[in-house]
Structures are given as structure tokens and as C-alpha cells.
XYZ file of C-alpha atoms in Angstrom:
266
model
C 22.205 -13.531 -9.590
C 19.581 -11.245 -8.036
C 18.604 -8.457 -10.483
C 18.509 -4.883 -9.248
C 18.526 -2.811 -12.416
C 15.224 -1.154 -13.423
C 13.244 -3.005 -16.074
C 10.740 -0.267 -16.933
C 10.364 1.340 -20.328
C 12.221 4.705 -20.198
C 9.241 6.737 -21.422
C 6.612 5.265 -19.067
C 4.734 8.111 -17.329
C 4.963 6.761 -13.788
C 8.435 5.280 -14.154
C 9.771 8.796 -14.862
C 8.418 10.199 -11.619
C 10.673 11.294 -8.781
C 11.859 8.275 -6.743
C 10.879 9.984 -3.485
C 7.353 10.498 -4.823
C 7.087 6.801 -5.700
C 8.299 5.779 -2.257
C 5.881 8.220 -0.591
C 2.977 6.880 -2.674
C 3.816 3.313 -1.650
C 3.983 4.309 2.021
C 0.590 6.034 1.825
C -1.022 2.879 0.447
C 0.764 0.659 2.966
C -0.208 2.697 6.022
C -3.857 2.842 4.946
C -4.136 -0.902 4.309
C -2.510 -1.819 7.615
C -5.503 -0.246 9.366
C -7.842 -3.085 8.387
C -7.727 -6.871 8.362
C -10.654 -7.558 6.028
C -10.030 -8.998 2.530
C -12.086 -6.433 0.579
C -9.849 -3.373 1.019
C -6.602 -5.079 -0.035
C -8.375 -6.839 -2.910
C -9.589 -3.476 -4.247
C -6.130 -1.998 -3.792
C -4.508 -4.903 -5.654
C -6.950 -4.355 -8.516
C -5.935 -0.703 -8.770
C -2.245 -1.538 -8.471
C -2.398 -4.104 -11.278
C -4.347 -1.658 -13.423
C -1.556 0.972 -13.267
C 1.271 -1.509 -13.923
C 1.387 -0.603 -17.669
C 1.840 3.069 -16.667
C 5.100 2.029 -14.986
C 6.320 0.498 -18.247
C 6.499 -3.013 -16.784
C 4.978 -6.100 -18.356
C 2.875 -8.403 -16.217
C 5.175 -11.356 -16.969
C 8.242 -9.416 -15.855
C 6.376 -8.274 -12.725
C 5.443 -11.871 -11.923
C 9.119 -12.931 -12.178
C 10.057 -10.185 -9.720
C 7.129 -10.784 -7.354
C 7.027 -14.590 -7.115
C 8.652 -14.606 -3.626
C 5.874 -12.251 -2.505
C 3.197 -14.576 -3.874
C 4.847 -17.558 -2.201
C 4.931 -15.699 1.116
C 1.249 -14.783 0.865
C 0.345 -18.404 0.105
C 2.384 -19.553 3.086
C 0.660 -17.069 5.369
C -2.763 -18.174 4.124
C -2.036 -21.880 4.684
C -0.491 -21.283 8.108
C -3.446 -19.265 9.361
C -5.972 -21.741 7.984
C -4.256 -24.696 9.694
C -3.104 -23.130 12.971
C -5.455 -20.229 13.741
C -6.317 -19.969 17.454
C -9.848 -18.659 16.973
C -12.179 -20.560 14.640
C -15.341 -18.508 14.337
C -18.116 -18.762 11.761
C -19.632 -21.765 10.065
C -17.694 -25.034 9.982
C -16.849 -25.934 6.386
C -14.450 -28.849 6.690
C -12.846 -30.874 9.414
C -10.000 -33.390 9.303
C -8.992 -34.611 12.718
C -8.118 -31.644 14.921
C -8.063 -29.215 11.982
C -11.278 -27.256 11.557
C -11.733 -24.842 8.675
C -14.438 -22.260 9.270
C -15.658 -19.226 7.353
C -14.119 -16.879 9.923
C -10.711 -18.495 9.559
C -10.871 -18.297 5.761
C -11.831 -14.613 5.813
C -9.037 -13.748 8.255
C -6.417 -15.776 6.366
C -7.473 -14.351 3.011
C -7.401 -10.833 4.426
C -3.875 -11.236 5.767
C -2.558 -12.816 2.563
C -4.104 -10.156 0.340
C -2.874 -7.399 2.613
C 0.705 -8.705 2.313
C 0.428 -8.563 -1.470
C -1.287 -5.140 -1.520
C 1.322 -3.610 0.819
C 4.401 -5.139 -0.838
C 3.411 -4.914 -4.509
C 3.995 -1.120 -4.729
C 7.497 -1.692 -3.363
C 8.165 -4.289 -6.050
C 7.027 -1.811 -8.693
C 9.217 0.948 -7.249
C 12.418 -1.083 -7.245
C 11.598 -2.527 -10.669
C 11.293 0.968 -12.155
C 13.813 3.042 -10.193
C 17.561 3.307 -10.611
C 19.216 2.954 -7.172
C 21.504 5.921 -7.870
C 18.494 8.122 -8.734
C 16.811 7.063 -5.493
C 19.941 7.978 -3.521
C 20.172 11.390 -5.228
C 16.492 12.067 -4.541
C 16.818 11.119 -0.870
C 19.745 13.480 -0.446
C 18.247 16.375 -2.429
C 14.516 16.165 -1.686
C 14.386 14.548 1.760
C 17.730 15.930 2.982
C 18.902 12.495 4.042
C 22.530 12.378 5.296
C 24.828 11.476 2.384
C 26.653 8.969 4.609
C 23.419 7.052 5.169
C 22.041 7.355 1.633
C 25.224 6.450 -0.226
C 25.999 3.705 2.282
C 22.568 2.197 1.612
C 23.239 2.446 -2.146
C 26.550 0.640 -1.741
C 24.904 -2.112 0.314
C 22.174 -2.479 -2.297
C 24.773 -2.820 -5.015
C 26.424 -5.640 -3.084
C 23.308 -7.835 -2.990
C 24.090 -9.533 -6.330
C 27.630 -10.138 -5.059
C 26.222 -12.035 -2.072
C 24.188 -14.220 -4.400
C 27.300 -14.945 -6.432
C 29.298 -15.764 -3.291
C 26.570 -18.164 -2.157
C 26.980 -20.060 -5.422
C 30.779 -20.058 -5.103
C 30.696 -21.396 -1.512
C 28.196 -24.101 -2.501
C 30.321 -25.170 -5.493
C 33.501 -25.177 -3.392
C 31.874 -27.462 -0.819
C 30.579 -29.720 -3.529
C 34.095 -29.965 -4.952
C 35.261 -31.149 -1.502
C 32.537 -33.802 -1.457
C 30.330 -31.957 1.033
C 26.808 -32.409 -0.242
C 23.431 -32.863 1.401
C 22.107 -35.340 -1.112
C 18.533 -36.204 -0.259
C 18.945 -35.766 3.481
C 16.816 -32.754 4.554
C 18.601 -32.398 7.919
C 22.011 -32.252 6.256
C 20.670 -29.794 3.731
C 19.380 -27.593 6.556
C 22.716 -27.774 8.374
C 24.632 -26.832 5.210
C 22.203 -23.964 4.598
C 22.878 -22.592 8.073
C 26.663 -22.871 7.776
C 26.653 -21.264 4.315
C 24.498 -18.408 5.598
C 26.878 -17.885 8.524
C 29.842 -17.799 6.142
C 28.152 -15.115 4.050
C 27.236 -13.170 7.196
C 30.859 -13.076 8.349
C 31.993 -12.012 4.876
C 29.298 -9.304 4.694
C 30.336 -7.868 8.061
C 33.976 -7.725 7.000
C 33.059 -6.127 3.688
C 30.775 -3.620 5.404
C 33.561 -2.628 7.809
C 35.976 -2.035 4.939
C 33.318 -0.083 3.057
C 32.612 2.156 6.066
C 36.337 2.837 6.511
C 36.709 3.680 2.821
C 33.730 6.060 2.986
C 35.159 7.829 6.036
C 38.525 8.141 4.254
C 36.727 9.881 1.376
C 35.108 12.433 3.664
C 31.509 11.149 3.788
C 31.403 11.892 7.537
C 33.148 15.251 7.433
C 29.968 17.350 7.584
C 31.068 19.366 4.537
C 28.108 20.226 2.218
C 28.156 18.014 -0.839
C 27.061 18.806 -4.383
C 24.996 16.575 -6.683
C 25.868 15.772 -10.269
C 22.282 14.907 -11.260
C 19.388 17.049 -10.062
C 16.173 15.376 -8.929
C 13.224 17.749 -9.189
C 9.990 17.164 -7.221
C 7.334 18.483 -9.624
C 3.566 18.907 -9.605
C 3.221 15.547 -11.364
C 5.115 13.915 -8.514
C 2.791 15.485 -5.965
C -0.167 14.266 -8.054
C 1.204 10.708 -7.838
C 1.226 10.869 -4.030
C -2.272 12.391 -4.020
C -3.476 9.652 -6.358
C -2.105 7.008 -4.014
C -4.010 8.631 -1.147
C -7.205 8.571 -3.220
C -6.609 4.898 -4.092
C -6.127 3.941 -0.458
C -9.141 5.976 0.655
C -11.271 4.393 -2.074
C -10.263 0.877 -1.032
C -11.206 1.602 2.588
C -14.441 3.305 1.504
C -15.501 0.234 -0.501
C -14.780 -1.951 2.514
C -16.858 0.300 4.796
C -19.706 0.502 2.280
C -19.890 -3.301 2.001
C -19.818 -3.675 5.774
C -16.658 -5.793 5.803
C -14.319 -3.221 7.385
C -12.510 -4.742 10.358
C -10.114 -2.322 12.080
C -6.790 -3.685 13.188
C -7.225 -2.101 16.646
C -10.593 -1.986 18.320
């Protein structure tokens, strides 16, 4: 089952911050790092992000368990760019048949892989340290998001573990009927597609019922709603966003100072 509950220590200084402030800080870092494709800026940002992990009350082992799909994605991007890059500039380092690995390709691939990690890691930290209900309350109170949208998103997020459980149930039911892929990769791929389609149909039906139930409870009536738990945006929350801006600016400044800055456009 996919975990969604926060795993942070309750008294951690950054874990206690307003959820909107944490999301805003992650967006600031992400937007800044998207502006460059060099490996230095995201590497510096990753160093800062890993340094503040204890302030979120999360252990590095627990973070690794949550972030392993991110690391696998970054590795896949790196290998794909190294093997299939269209432009192969720089010094030739290794060649096997038609595949040529050059310094330019390695720098570009490393920059893209590190940027994926640097941009996504703050999001992993946010969802590992934030209760989904608190995030919904903060979006409604501090960002003035429509309750229909915010609470609908919360309900969908709560259903993610249910989809994982249904995937297991469908797979076990097919196995009980003797439908197995065995060691055939094509059959395994076909079964994966059919199982995914089954879950998609079930998710659409469940989403339709959920939307009808929300409308029946007045979520689309336009009547002002009250909140049971207040989410205050304090000076400390603003300092978190400002600190994220300083972090992003520092990473770009190091890249510019070392002469490795490569803008995404231009």
C-alpha cells in the first residue's frame, strides 16, 4: 500500500510550518532551477536540501524509502540521454559501435538528472511532513482556494492507497483464474495494460460518485464555509519562503561564478 501519512517528528521546526509556506518554498526552488541546465546549480541545491532534512524531522533512511522512485527516474534520464543524445559535443571519451559518449553529453545528462532530483526532492519532503487535511485547510484559508477543488483533491489523495490495494486484488483474482504472465515479458506487459485500464474505469466511476456526493452535501452551493482548524501564516512561514529564495539564488550564483551557468533559453 502506498503511504500518505506524514512521517516527520511532530516537534521538528520546519515540519510545523504552514503547508502553504512549504509548497511556496518548493515552487521557488523549482522555478529557479528550471532556468538552467548545468549540473552545478542543482548539485548545490541538493546539498542544501539534504542539509535541512533533519530540520523537517525526517531520517535519511525514511527519505530514501520515499524517494527511491525519484532516484530511479533520474538514473533512467541520465542513461537515456547518454545513449540517445542527438548532439555529442566535447571530447570523445568512449565509443562502442554507434554509441559515442562525450564530455558534453555527460554534462548535459548529469545536469538533467540532478535537476530532476533537486526540483522533486522538496516535494517529497513536503508530502512526507504534511498532513493532507492540514494542506487542504491551508489552501482554503490562506490561498482562498475553492473548497470544492481543495476538498475534492484531498478525497482523491486519500483514495490513492485504495487504488494500490485494488491493483493487488485484481492481480490476485486473475492469478486465481490461472491468468499469469509467467516469464513472458509480452504477456506481462499486456496484463499490466489491462489491469491499468480496469483501475482507470473503476477510478472514473468512483470519482463520479464522489462528485455527486459532494454536490449533495452543498460543496458547490457558493455558501461561505467555516474551518474547524485554523492555519495561520506567520513570520516564520514567510522566513521559510525567503530562505528558499536565498537557497535558489545561491545555487545559481555559484553556477555563474564557476562559469558553468547554461540558461535553458538563449
